[in-house]
PDB file of C-alpha atoms and ligand atoms in Angstrom:
ATOM      1  CA  MET A   1    -191.867   0.738 129.183  1.00  0.00           C
ATOM      2  CA  GLU A   2    -190.789  -2.787 129.439  1.00  0.00           C
ATOM      3  CA  ARG A   3    -187.065  -3.654 129.939  1.00  0.00           C
ATOM      4  CA  LYS A   4    -185.632  -6.044 127.133  1.00  0.00           C
ATOM      5  CA  GLU A   5    -182.433  -7.698 126.710  1.00  0.00           C
ATOM      6  CA  LEU A   6    -179.007  -5.830 127.481  1.00  0.00           C
ATOM      7  CA  PHE A   7    -177.770  -3.730 124.769  1.00  0.00           C
ATOM      8  CA  HIS A   8    -174.500  -2.355 126.203  1.00  0.00           C
ATOM      9  CA  GLU A   9    -172.576  -2.747 129.569  1.00  0.00           C
ATOM     10  CA  GLY A  10    -169.941   0.021 130.288  1.00  0.00           C
ATOM     11  CA  LYS A  11    -167.864   0.565 133.476  1.00  0.00           C
ATOM     12  CA  ALA A  12    -170.482   2.473 135.291  1.00  0.00           C
ATOM     13  CA  LYS A  13    -173.817   1.825 133.562  1.00  0.00           C
ATOM     14  CA  ARG A  14    -175.939  -0.827 131.648  1.00  0.00           C
ATOM     15  CA  LEU A  15    -178.063   0.163 128.753  1.00  0.00           C
ATOM     16  CA  TYR A  16    -181.264  -2.285 128.189  1.00  0.00           C
ATOM     17  CA  LEU A  17    -183.355  -2.193 125.124  1.00  0.00           C
ATOM     18  CA  THR A  18    -187.158  -1.652 125.651  1.00  0.00           C
ATOM     19  CA  ASP A  19    -190.277  -2.269 123.737  1.00  0.00           C
ATOM     20  CA  ASP A  20    -189.873   0.862 121.931  1.00  0.00           C
ATOM     21  CA  PRO A  21    -186.500   1.181 119.757  1.00  0.00           C
ATOM     22  CA  HIS A  22    -186.381   4.796 120.119  1.00  0.00           C
ATOM     23  CA  TYR A  23    -185.574   4.470 123.887  1.00  0.00           C
ATOM     24  CA  LEU A  24    -183.219   2.700 126.195  1.00  0.00           C
ATOM     25  CA  LEU A  25    -183.210   2.046 130.000  1.00  0.00           C
ATOM     26  CA  MET A  26    -180.057   3.333 131.415  1.00  0.00           C
ATOM     27  CA  GLU A  27    -179.076   1.505 134.801  1.00  0.00           C
ATOM     28  CA  PHE A  28    -176.506   3.021 137.018  1.00  0.00           C
ATOM     29  CA  LYS A  29    -174.120   0.506 138.655  1.00  0.00           C
ATOM     30  CA  ASP A  30    -172.552   0.682 142.155  1.00  0.00           C
ATOM     31  CA  ASP A  31    -168.981   0.233 140.282  1.00  0.00           C
ATOM     32  CA  ILE A  32    -166.704   2.959 140.285  1.00  0.00           C
ATOM     33  CA  THR A  33    -163.387   3.187 138.194  1.00  0.00           C
ATOM     34  CA  ALA A  34    -160.871   5.814 137.503  1.00  0.00           C
ATOM     35  CA  PHE A  35    -157.891   6.067 135.100  1.00  0.00           C
ATOM     36  CA  ASP A  36    -159.579   4.370 132.122  1.00  0.00           C
ATOM     37  CA  GLY A  37    -160.642   1.391 134.309  1.00  0.00           C
ATOM     38  CA  ASP A  38    -157.510   0.706 135.708  1.00  0.00           C
ATOM     39  CA  LYS A  39    -158.458   1.431 139.214  1.00  0.00           C
ATOM     40  CA  LYS A  40    -161.777  -0.209 140.351  1.00  0.00           C
ATOM     41  CA  SER A  41    -164.074  -0.471 143.224  1.00  0.00           C
ATOM     42  CA  GLU A  42    -167.685  -0.310 144.214  1.00  0.00           C
ATOM     43  CA  PHE A  43    -169.815   1.213 146.916  1.00  0.00           C
ATOM     44  CA  PRO A  44    -173.569   0.902 147.916  1.00  0.00           C
ATOM     45  CA  ARG A  45    -176.153   3.146 146.525  1.00  0.00           C
ATOM     46  CA  LYS A  46    -173.526   4.869 144.162  1.00  0.00           C
ATOM     47  CA  GLY A  47    -175.864   4.037 141.294  1.00  0.00           C
ATOM     48  CA  GLU A  48    -178.722   5.690 143.024  1.00  0.00           C
ATOM     49  CA  PHE A  49    -176.785   8.823 143.876  1.00  0.00           C
ATOM     50  CA  ASN A  50    -175.588   9.172 140.222  1.00  0.00           C
ATOM     51  CA  ASN A  51    -178.931   8.498 138.742  1.00  0.00           C
ATOM     52  CA  GLN A  52    -180.792  10.798 140.921  1.00  0.00           C
ATOM     53  CA  THR A  53    -178.180  13.702 140.613  1.00  0.00           C
ATOM     54  CA  SER A  54    -178.108  13.156 136.657  1.00  0.00           C
ATOM     55  CA  ALA A  55    -182.021  13.041 136.535  1.00  0.00           C
ATOM     56  CA  PHE A  56    -182.291  16.191 138.371  1.00  0.00           C
ATOM     57  CA  LEU A  57    -179.632  18.095 136.260  1.00  0.00           C
ATOM     58  CA  PHE A  58    -180.915  16.745 132.927  1.00  0.00           C
ATOM     59  CA  ASN A  59    -184.450  17.848 133.785  1.00  0.00           C
ATOM     60  CA  TYR A  60    -183.029  21.178 135.032  1.00  0.00           C
ATOM     61  CA  LEU A  61    -181.108  21.882 131.761  1.00  0.00           C
ATOM     62  CA  GLU A  62    -184.219  20.958 129.619  1.00  0.00           C
ATOM     63  CA  SER A  63    -185.925  23.761 131.456  1.00  0.00           C
ATOM     64  CA  TYR A  64    -183.452  26.084 129.810  1.00  0.00           C
ATOM     65  CA  HIS A  65    -184.149  24.415 126.476  1.00  0.00           C
ATOM     66  CA  ILE A  66    -181.060  22.218 126.223  1.00  0.00           C
ATOM     67  CA  PRO A  67    -181.859  19.068 124.609  1.00  0.00           C
ATOM     68  CA  THR A  68    -181.021  16.134 126.503  1.00  0.00           C
ATOM     69  CA  HIS A  69    -181.537  12.361 126.269  1.00  0.00           C
ATOM     70  CA  PHE A  70    -183.352  12.258 129.420  1.00  0.00           C
ATOM     71  CA  VAL A  71    -187.084  11.131 129.344  1.00  0.00           C
ATOM     72  CA  GLN A  72    -187.837  10.132 133.120  1.00  0.00           C
ATOM     73  CA  ALA A  73    -186.339   8.330 136.080  1.00  0.00           C
ATOM     74  CA  VAL A  74    -187.829   4.723 136.250  1.00  0.00           C
ATOM     75  CA  SER A  75    -186.457   3.786 139.576  1.00  0.00           C
ATOM     76  CA  ASP A  76    -183.950   5.109 142.140  1.00  0.00           C
ATOM     77  CA  SER A  77    -180.989   3.782 139.980  1.00  0.00           C
ATOM     78  CA  ALA A  78    -182.295   3.836 136.541  1.00  0.00           C
ATOM     79  CA  MET A  79    -183.684   6.268 133.778  1.00  0.00           C
ATOM     80  CA  LEU A  80    -185.404   6.035 130.587  1.00  0.00           C
ATOM     81  CA  VAL A  81    -183.313   8.003 127.806  1.00  0.00           C
ATOM     82  CA  ARG A  82    -183.615   8.445 124.056  1.00  0.00           C
ATOM     83  CA  ASN A  83    -181.601   5.741 122.040  1.00  0.00           C
ATOM     84  CA  LEU A  84    -178.871   7.783 120.205  1.00  0.00           C
ATOM     85  CA  LYS A  85    -176.064   7.117 118.027  1.00  0.00           C
ATOM     86  CA  MET A  86    -173.260   8.345 120.235  1.00  0.00           C
ATOM     87  CA  ILE A  87    -170.452  10.656 119.126  1.00  0.00           C
ATOM     88  CA  PRO A  88    -167.275   9.051 120.541  1.00  0.00           C
ATOM     89  CA  ILE A  89    -166.001  12.370 121.947  1.00  0.00           C
ATOM     90  CA  GLU A  90    -165.521  13.449 125.440  1.00  0.00           C
ATOM     91  CA  VAL A  91    -166.183  17.202 125.628  1.00  0.00           C
ATOM     92  CA  VAL A  92    -164.512  18.625 128.627  1.00  0.00           C
ATOM     93  CA  VAL A  93    -165.376  22.214 130.026  1.00  0.00           C
ATOM     94  CA  ARG A  94    -163.192  23.765 132.707  1.00  0.00           C
ATOM     95  CA  ASN A  95    -163.599  26.803 134.850  1.00  0.00           C
ATOM     96  CA  ILE A  96    -160.782  26.219 137.238  1.00  0.00           C
ATOM     97  CA  ALA A  97    -157.372  24.598 136.424  1.00  0.00           C
ATOM     98  CA  THR A  98    -156.949  21.182 138.076  1.00  0.00           C
ATOM     99  CA  GLY A  99    -156.421  17.599 136.837  1.00  0.00           C
ATOM    100  CA  SER A 100    -154.895  16.887 133.531  1.00  0.00           C
ATOM    101  CA  LEU A 101    -154.820  20.579 132.659  1.00  0.00           C
ATOM    102  CA  VAL A 102    -152.352  21.115 135.274  1.00  0.00           C
ATOM    103  CA  LYS A 103    -150.328  18.085 134.222  1.00  0.00           C
ATOM    104  CA  ARG A 104    -150.317  19.285 130.649  1.00  0.00           C
ATOM    105  CA  TYR A 105    -149.577  22.873 130.861  1.00  0.00           C
ATOM    106  CA  GLY A 106    -148.018  23.363 134.227  1.00  0.00           C
ATOM    107  CA  VAL A 107    -150.600  26.047 135.297  1.00  0.00           C
ATOM    108  CA  GLU A 108    -151.329  26.656 138.969  1.00  0.00           C
ATOM    109  CA  ASP A 109    -153.693  24.026 140.602  1.00  0.00           C
ATOM    110  CA  GLY A 110    -156.888  25.810 141.763  1.00  0.00           C
ATOM    111  CA  MET A 111    -156.288  28.808 139.384  1.00  0.00           C
ATOM    112  CA  THR A 112    -159.625  30.319 138.265  1.00  0.00           C
ATOM    113  CA  LEU A 113    -159.544  30.445 134.553  1.00  0.00           C
ATOM    114  CA  SER A 114    -160.198  33.991 132.969  1.00  0.00           C
ATOM    115  CA  TYR A 115    -162.252  32.168 130.153  1.00  0.00           C
ATOM    116  CA  PRO A 116    -163.747  28.677 130.137  1.00  0.00           C
ATOM    117  CA  ILE A 117    -161.622  26.031 128.445  1.00  0.00           C
ATOM    118  CA  ILE A 118    -163.326  23.519 126.111  1.00  0.00           C
ATOM    119  CA  GLU A 119    -161.338  20.308 125.243  1.00  0.00           C
ATOM    120  CA  LEU A 120    -162.154  17.442 123.024  1.00  0.00           C
ATOM    121  CA  PHE A 121    -161.057  13.884 123.783  1.00  0.00           C
ATOM    122  CA  LEU A 122    -161.380  10.714 121.669  1.00  0.00           C
ATOM    123  CA  LYS A 123    -163.421   8.297 123.907  1.00  0.00           C
ATOM    124  CA  ASP A 124    -161.097   5.356 123.591  1.00  0.00           C
ATOM    125  CA  ASP A 125    -159.866   3.942 126.925  1.00  0.00           C
ATOM    126  CA  SER A 126    -157.270   1.456 125.205  1.00  0.00           C
ATOM    127  CA  ARG A 127    -155.525   4.759 124.174  1.00  0.00           C
ATOM    128  CA  HIS A 128    -156.204   6.687 127.283  1.00  0.00           C
ATOM    129  CA  ASP A 129    -158.634   9.024 125.608  1.00  0.00           C
ATOM    130  CA  PRO A 130    -156.169  11.177 123.421  1.00  0.00           C
ATOM    131  CA  MET A 131    -156.977  14.802 122.972  1.00  0.00           C
ATOM    132  CA  ILE A 132    -158.072  15.761 119.693  1.00  0.00           C
ATOM    133  CA  ASN A 133    -159.145  18.972 117.929  1.00  0.00           C
ATOM    134  CA  GLU A 134    -162.432  19.428 115.762  1.00  0.00           C
ATOM    135  CA  THR A 135    -160.645  18.622 112.483  1.00  0.00           C
ATOM    136  CA  HIS A 136    -159.905  15.114 113.893  1.00  0.00           C
ATOM    137  CA  ALA A 137    -163.636  14.692 114.602  1.00  0.00           C
ATOM    138  CA  TYR A 138    -164.389  15.660 110.827  1.00  0.00           C
ATOM    139  CA  ALA A 139    -161.764  13.660 109.331  1.00  0.00           C
ATOM    140  CA  PHE A 140    -162.646  10.571 111.455  1.00  0.00           C
ATOM    141  CA  GLY A 141    -166.245  10.899 110.261  1.00  0.00           C
ATOM    142  CA  HIS A 142    -167.298  11.452 113.985  1.00  0.00           C
ATOM    143  CA  CYS A 143    -169.308  14.650 113.217  1.00  0.00           C
ATOM    144  CA  THR A 144    -169.900  17.467 110.820  1.00  0.00           C
ATOM    145  CA  PRO A 145    -168.574  21.019 111.374  1.00  0.00           C
ATOM    146  CA  GLU A 146    -172.188  22.103 111.934  1.00  0.00           C
ATOM    147  CA  GLN A 147    -172.787  19.358 114.473  1.00  0.00           C
ATOM    148  CA  MET A 148    -169.522  20.469 116.357  1.00  0.00           C
ATOM    149  CA  ARG A 149    -170.935  24.009 116.526  1.00  0.00           C
ATOM    150  CA  THR A 150    -174.031  22.832 118.023  1.00  0.00           C
ATOM    151  CA  ILE A 151    -172.032  20.538 120.444  1.00  0.00           C
ATOM    152  CA  VAL A 152    -169.851  23.579 121.657  1.00  0.00           C
ATOM    153  CA  ARG A 153    -172.774  25.923 121.776  1.00  0.00           C
ATOM    154  CA  ILE A 154    -174.648  23.240 124.142  1.00  0.00           C
ATOM    155  CA  ALA A 155    -171.492  22.752 126.249  1.00  0.00           C
ATOM    156  CA  SER A 156    -170.925  26.490 126.772  1.00  0.00           C
ATOM    157  CA  LYS A 157    -174.595  26.897 127.696  1.00  0.00           C
ATOM    158  CA  VAL A 158    -174.500  23.980 130.080  1.00  0.00           C
ATOM    159  CA  ASN A 159    -171.505  25.522 131.898  1.00  0.00           C
ATOM    160  CA  ALA A 160    -173.287  28.746 132.312  1.00  0.00           C
ATOM    161  CA  VAL A 161    -176.496  27.413 133.383  1.00  0.00           C
ATOM    162  CA  LEU A 162    -174.934  24.660 135.798  1.00  0.00           C
ATOM    163  CA  LYS A 163    -172.144  27.150 137.143  1.00  0.00           C
ATOM    164  CA  SER A 164    -174.772  29.525 138.593  1.00  0.00           C
ATOM    165  CA  PHE A 165    -176.873  26.557 139.679  1.00  0.00           C
ATOM    166  CA  PHE A 166    -174.099  25.028 141.721  1.00  0.00           C
ATOM    167  CA  ASP A 167    -173.143  28.510 143.002  1.00  0.00           C
ATOM    168  CA  ARG A 168    -176.496  28.849 144.618  1.00  0.00           C
ATOM    169  CA  ARG A 169    -176.103  25.462 146.182  1.00  0.00           C
ATOM    170  CA  GLY A 170    -172.883  26.639 147.790  1.00  0.00           C
ATOM    171  CA  LEU A 171    -170.796  24.557 145.280  1.00  0.00           C
ATOM    172  CA  THR A 172    -168.201  25.395 142.730  1.00  0.00           C
ATOM    173  CA  LEU A 173    -168.306  23.684 139.403  1.00  0.00           C
ATOM    174  CA  VAL A 174    -164.713  23.245 138.613  1.00  0.00           C
ATOM    175  CA  ASP A 175    -164.862  21.076 135.401  1.00  0.00           C
ATOM    176  CA  PHE A 176    -167.002  18.342 133.810  1.00  0.00           C
ATOM    177  CA  LYS A 177    -167.260  16.018 130.914  1.00  0.00           C
ATOM    178  CA  LEU A 178    -170.220  15.758 128.497  1.00  0.00           C
ATOM    179  CA  GLU A 179    -171.110  13.300 125.788  1.00  0.00           C
ATOM    180  CA  PHE A 180    -173.383  13.901 122.771  1.00  0.00           C
ATOM    181  CA  GLY A 181    -175.333  11.535 120.275  1.00  0.00           C
ATOM    182  CA  TYR A 182    -177.572  12.061 117.527  1.00  0.00           C
ATOM    183  CA  GLY A 183    -181.089  10.844 116.886  1.00  0.00           C
ATOM    184  CA  GLU A 184    -183.913  11.964 114.370  1.00  0.00           C
ATOM    185  CA  GLY A 185    -181.570  14.573 112.924  1.00  0.00           C
ATOM    186  CA  GLU A 186    -180.821  16.383 116.318  1.00  0.00           C
ATOM    187  CA  ILE A 187    -177.927  16.513 118.716  1.00  0.00           C
ATOM    188  CA  PHE A 188    -178.671  15.695 122.318  1.00  0.00           C
ATOM    189  CA  LEU A 189    -176.662  15.836 125.505  1.00  0.00           C
ATOM    190  CA  ALA A 190    -176.398  12.254 126.673  1.00  0.00           C
ATOM    191  CA  ASP A 191    -174.784  10.149 129.102  1.00  0.00           C
ATOM    192  CA  GLU A 192    -174.721  11.530 132.777  1.00  0.00           C
ATOM    193  CA  ILE A 193    -173.812  14.373 134.888  1.00  0.00           C
ATOM    194  CA  SER A 194    -172.794  13.295 138.348  1.00  0.00           C
ATOM    195  CA  GLY A 195    -170.088  13.184 140.710  1.00  0.00           C
ATOM    196  CA  ASP A 196    -168.386  10.603 138.193  1.00  0.00           C
ATOM    197  CA  SER A 197    -168.260  13.213 135.425  1.00  0.00           C
ATOM    198  CA  CYS A 198    -167.894  16.562 137.344  1.00  0.00           C
ATOM    199  CA  ARG A 199    -165.484  18.021 139.749  1.00  0.00           C
ATOM    200  CA  ILE A 200    -167.538  19.929 142.254  1.00  0.00           C
ATOM    201  CA  TRP A 201    -165.991  21.531 145.379  1.00  0.00           C
ATOM    202  CA  ASP A 202    -167.732  23.054 148.345  1.00  0.00           C
ATOM    203  CA  LYS A 203    -167.381  26.686 148.250  1.00  0.00           C
ATOM    204  CA  LYS A 204    -166.640  27.380 151.951  1.00  0.00           C
ATOM    205  CA  THR A 205    -164.475  24.246 152.816  1.00  0.00           C
ATOM    206  CA  GLY A 206    -163.244  23.431 149.534  1.00  0.00           C
ATOM    207  CA  LYS A 207    -164.123  19.721 150.097  1.00  0.00           C
ATOM    208  CA  LYS A 208    -164.327  17.746 147.041  1.00  0.00           C
ATOM    209  CA  LEU A 209    -167.651  15.968 146.462  1.00  0.00           C
ATOM    210  CA  ASP A 210    -166.752  13.999 143.220  1.00  0.00           C
ATOM    211  CA  LYS A 211    -164.684  11.192 141.752  1.00  0.00           C
ATOM    212  CA  ASP A 212    -161.444  12.795 142.827  1.00  0.00           C
ATOM    213  CA  ARG A 213    -162.069  11.348 146.417  1.00  0.00           C
ATOM    214  CA  PHE A 214    -161.691   7.859 144.832  1.00  0.00           C
ATOM    215  CA  ARG A 215    -158.946   8.770 142.264  1.00  0.00           C
ATOM    216  CA  HIS A 216    -156.719  10.094 145.104  1.00  0.00           C
ATOM    217  CA  ASP A 217    -157.899   8.018 148.013  1.00  0.00           C
ATOM    218  CA  LEU A 218    -159.375  10.786 149.950  1.00  0.00           C
ATOM    219  CA  GLY A 219    -161.875   8.676 151.795  1.00  0.00           C
ATOM    220  CA  ASP A 220    -165.470   9.524 152.557  1.00  0.00           C
ATOM    221  CA  ILE A 221    -166.585   8.537 149.049  1.00  0.00           C
ATOM    222  CA  GLU A 222    -170.024   7.276 149.751  1.00  0.00           C
ATOM    223  CA  SER A 223    -170.998  10.187 151.961  1.00  0.00           C
ATOM    224  CA  SER A 224    -169.598  12.807 149.607  1.00  0.00           C
ATOM    225  CA  TYR A 225    -171.631  11.523 146.622  1.00  0.00           C
ATOM    226  CA  GLU A 226    -174.714  11.392 148.927  1.00  0.00           C
ATOM    227  CA  GLU A 227    -174.153  14.841 150.024  1.00  0.00           C
ATOM    228  CA  LEU A 228    -173.661  15.942 146.338  1.00  0.00           C
ATOM    229  CA  MET A 229    -177.046  14.396 145.373  1.00  0.00           C
ATOM    230  CA  PHE A 230    -178.842  15.896 148.447  1.00  0.00           C
ATOM    231  CA  ARG A 231    -177.364  19.259 147.833  1.00  0.00           C
ATOM    232  CA  VAL A 232    -178.443  19.101 144.032  1.00  0.00           C
ATOM    233  CA  LEU A 233    -181.863  18.044 144.927  1.00  0.00           C
ATOM    234  CA  ASN A 234    -181.877  20.893 147.566  1.00  0.00           C
ATOM    235  CA  LYS A 235    -182.831  18.258 150.256  1.00  0.00           C
ATOM    236  CA  GLU A 236    -181.791  18.224 153.813  1.00  0.00           C
ATOM    237  CA  HIS A 237    -178.629  15.819 154.158  1.00  0.00           C
ATOM    238  CA  LYS A 238    -177.982  14.290 157.620  1.00  0.00           C
ATOM    239  CA  PRO A 239    -174.685  12.563 157.514  1.00  0.00           C
ATOM    240  CA  ASP A 240    -174.597   9.396 159.959  1.00  0.00           C
TER     241      ASP A 240
HETATM  242  P1  ADP B   1    -167.893   3.622 129.581  1.00  0.00           P
HETATM  243  O1  ADP B   1    -167.580   2.360 130.308  1.00  0.00           O
HETATM  244  O2  ADP B   1    -168.097   3.761 128.213  1.00  0.00           O
HETATM  245  O3  ADP B   1    -167.170   5.015 130.128  1.00  0.00           O
HETATM  246  P2  ADP B   1    -170.511   3.903 131.005  1.00  0.00           P
HETATM  247  O4  ADP B   1    -170.591   2.578 131.800  1.00  0.00           O
HETATM  248  O5  ADP B   1    -170.936   5.023 131.500  1.00  0.00           O
HETATM  249  O6  ADP B   1    -169.397   3.859 129.985  1.00  0.00           O
HETATM  250  O7  ADP B   1    -171.564   3.223 129.865  1.00  0.00           O
HETATM  251  C1  ADP B   1    -172.456   4.165 129.126  1.00  0.00           C
HETATM  252  C2  ADP B   1    -172.391   4.029 127.667  1.00  0.00           C
HETATM  253  O8  ADP B   1    -173.710   4.437 127.280  1.00  0.00           O
HETATM  254  C3  ADP B   1    -171.316   4.941 127.188  1.00  0.00           C
HETATM  255  O9  ADP B   1    -170.554   4.127 126.083  1.00  0.00           O
HETATM  256  C4  ADP B   1    -172.084   6.165 126.636  1.00  0.00           C
HETATM  257  O10 ADP B   1    -171.532   6.782 125.429  1.00  0.00           O
HETATM  258  C5  ADP B   1    -173.481   5.414 126.201  1.00  0.00           C
HETATM  259  N1  ADP B   1    -174.444   6.210 126.246  1.00  0.00           N
HETATM  260  C6  ADP B   1    -174.847   7.210 126.813  1.00  0.00           C
HETATM  261  N2  ADP B   1    -175.986   7.622 126.698  1.00  0.00           N
HETATM  262  C7  ADP B   1    -176.469   6.985 125.604  1.00  0.00           C
HETATM  263  C8  ADP B   1    -177.732   7.171 124.845  1.00  0.00           C
HETATM  264  N3  ADP B   1    -178.712   8.135 125.099  1.00  0.00           N
HETATM  265  N4  ADP B   1    -177.908   6.270 123.862  1.00  0.00           N
HETATM  266  C9  ADP B   1    -176.853   5.331 123.635  1.00  0.00           C
HETATM  267  N5  ADP B   1    -175.780   5.213 124.194  1.00  0.00           N
HETATM  268  C10 ADP B   1    -175.632   6.065 125.361  1.00  0.00           C
HETATM  269  P1  TMP B   2    -159.269  15.578 133.643  1.00  0.00           P
HETATM  270  O1  TMP B   2    -158.795  16.711 134.567  1.00  0.00           O
HETATM  271  O2  TMP B   2    -158.739  14.343 134.325  1.00  0.00           O
HETATM  272  O3  TMP B   2    -158.875  15.738 132.127  1.00  0.00           O
HETATM  273  O4  TMP B   2    -160.709  15.690 133.764  1.00  0.00           O
HETATM  274  C1  TMP B   2    -161.538  16.669 133.337  1.00  0.00           C
HETATM  275  C2  TMP B   2    -162.809  16.301 133.869  1.00  0.00           C
HETATM  276  O5  TMP B   2    -163.511  15.293 133.071  1.00  0.00           O
HETATM  277  C3  TMP B   2    -163.219  15.998 135.200  1.00  0.00           C
HETATM  278  O6  TMP B   2    -164.466  16.464 135.698  1.00  0.00           O
HETATM  279  C4  TMP B   2    -163.566  14.533 135.239  1.00  0.00           C
HETATM  280  C5  TMP B   2    -164.099  14.226 133.699  1.00  0.00           C
HETATM  281  N1  TMP B   2    -163.627  12.886 133.344  1.00  0.00           N
HETATM  282  C6  TMP B   2    -164.694  12.010 132.949  1.00  0.00           C
HETATM  283  O7  TMP B   2    -165.733  12.348 133.217  1.00  0.00           O
HETATM  284  N2  TMP B   2    -164.037  11.049 132.269  1.00  0.00           N
HETATM  285  C7  TMP B   2    -162.819  10.756 132.017  1.00  0.00           C
HETATM  286  O8  TMP B   2    -162.450   9.687 131.493  1.00  0.00           O
HETATM  287  C8  TMP B   2    -161.795  11.767 132.427  1.00  0.00           C
HETATM  288  C9  TMP B   2    -160.344  11.508 132.114  1.00  0.00           C
HETATM  289  C10 TMP B   2    -162.227  12.893 132.970  1.00  0.00           C
HETATM  290  N1  LIG B   3    -163.704   7.622 133.356  1.00  0.00           N
HETATM  291  C1  LIG B   3    -162.562   7.028 133.416  1.00  0.00           C
HETATM  292  C2  LIG B   3    -162.615   5.749 134.044  1.00  0.00           C
HETATM  293  O1  LIG B   3    -163.557   5.553 134.645  1.00  0.00           O
HETATM  294  C3  LIG B   3    -161.416   7.825 133.854  1.00  0.00           C
HETATM  295  C4  LIG B   3    -161.642   8.754 135.106  1.00  0.00           C
HETATM  296  O2  LIG B   3    -162.836   9.051 135.409  1.00  0.00           O
HETATM  297  O3  LIG B   3    -160.631   9.076 135.839  1.00  0.00           O
HETATM  298  O4  LIG B   3    -161.811   4.837 134.322  1.00  0.00           O
END
């Protein structure tokens, strides 16, 4: 598939048109941002790590009949995806209390939740992604109740599948953010599933292998993203 002009540039990825209007080329940048873009940096091979982690996980979810936008990896740092009409909602699923949940509700950091929490946020950096509920989504025309039921069903299934996947890799899936889009009358899981969009902790040591290392200046960002990729791909990781 031939790469055509730039269609959209976000904080961490570029989308290019291709010679088929149904597909886009998604290129992962080495840029890293936090706090709605207020904190910015970059590190070498970050795009490769996130592309390869995402490609593996989308492919894995497809094997569980979860519809995703992923078509195929086209290079170390790019993948071909379905061109979707994106729903501007971030769907967050949580298994362990941390991050904004702790700030909002005062629950204990690190507490295992007795039931997964699903939250919705409007994707709008300028307003710091305010929390919404389903009725905001219907009233603002972002999706129908039927589409929301599909989104919540897919989000719950992704959690069940990935939780046990990460567990078998010696990792804890703490929480993650999903984005959805529609095309050809169907809802697809889109965007990325990587250290940028998930919190993942080593089961034995508790080491964080995700963007919290950048958010909170914990160091070792590059080697942690690389370790996450190797452990997801189940390949041997030899840190320098
Ligand atoms: P942002 O700066 O918006 O957080 P990124 O740098 O991650 O985002 O850019 C990716 C953009 O592409 C996001 O706006 C995301 O909603 C959008 N997107 C993700 N998957 C698809 C897709 N399959 N089709 C169209 N747009 C997509
Ligand atoms: P939070 O605790 O900051 O609300 O984050 C919950 C999860 O969502 C965590 O895995 C990080 C992810 N996330 C994003 O992918 N993008 C965002 O803009 C935010 C705020 C969180
Ligand atoms: N995704 C947001 C950003 O890149 C916020 C975050 O992940 O902390 O700025």
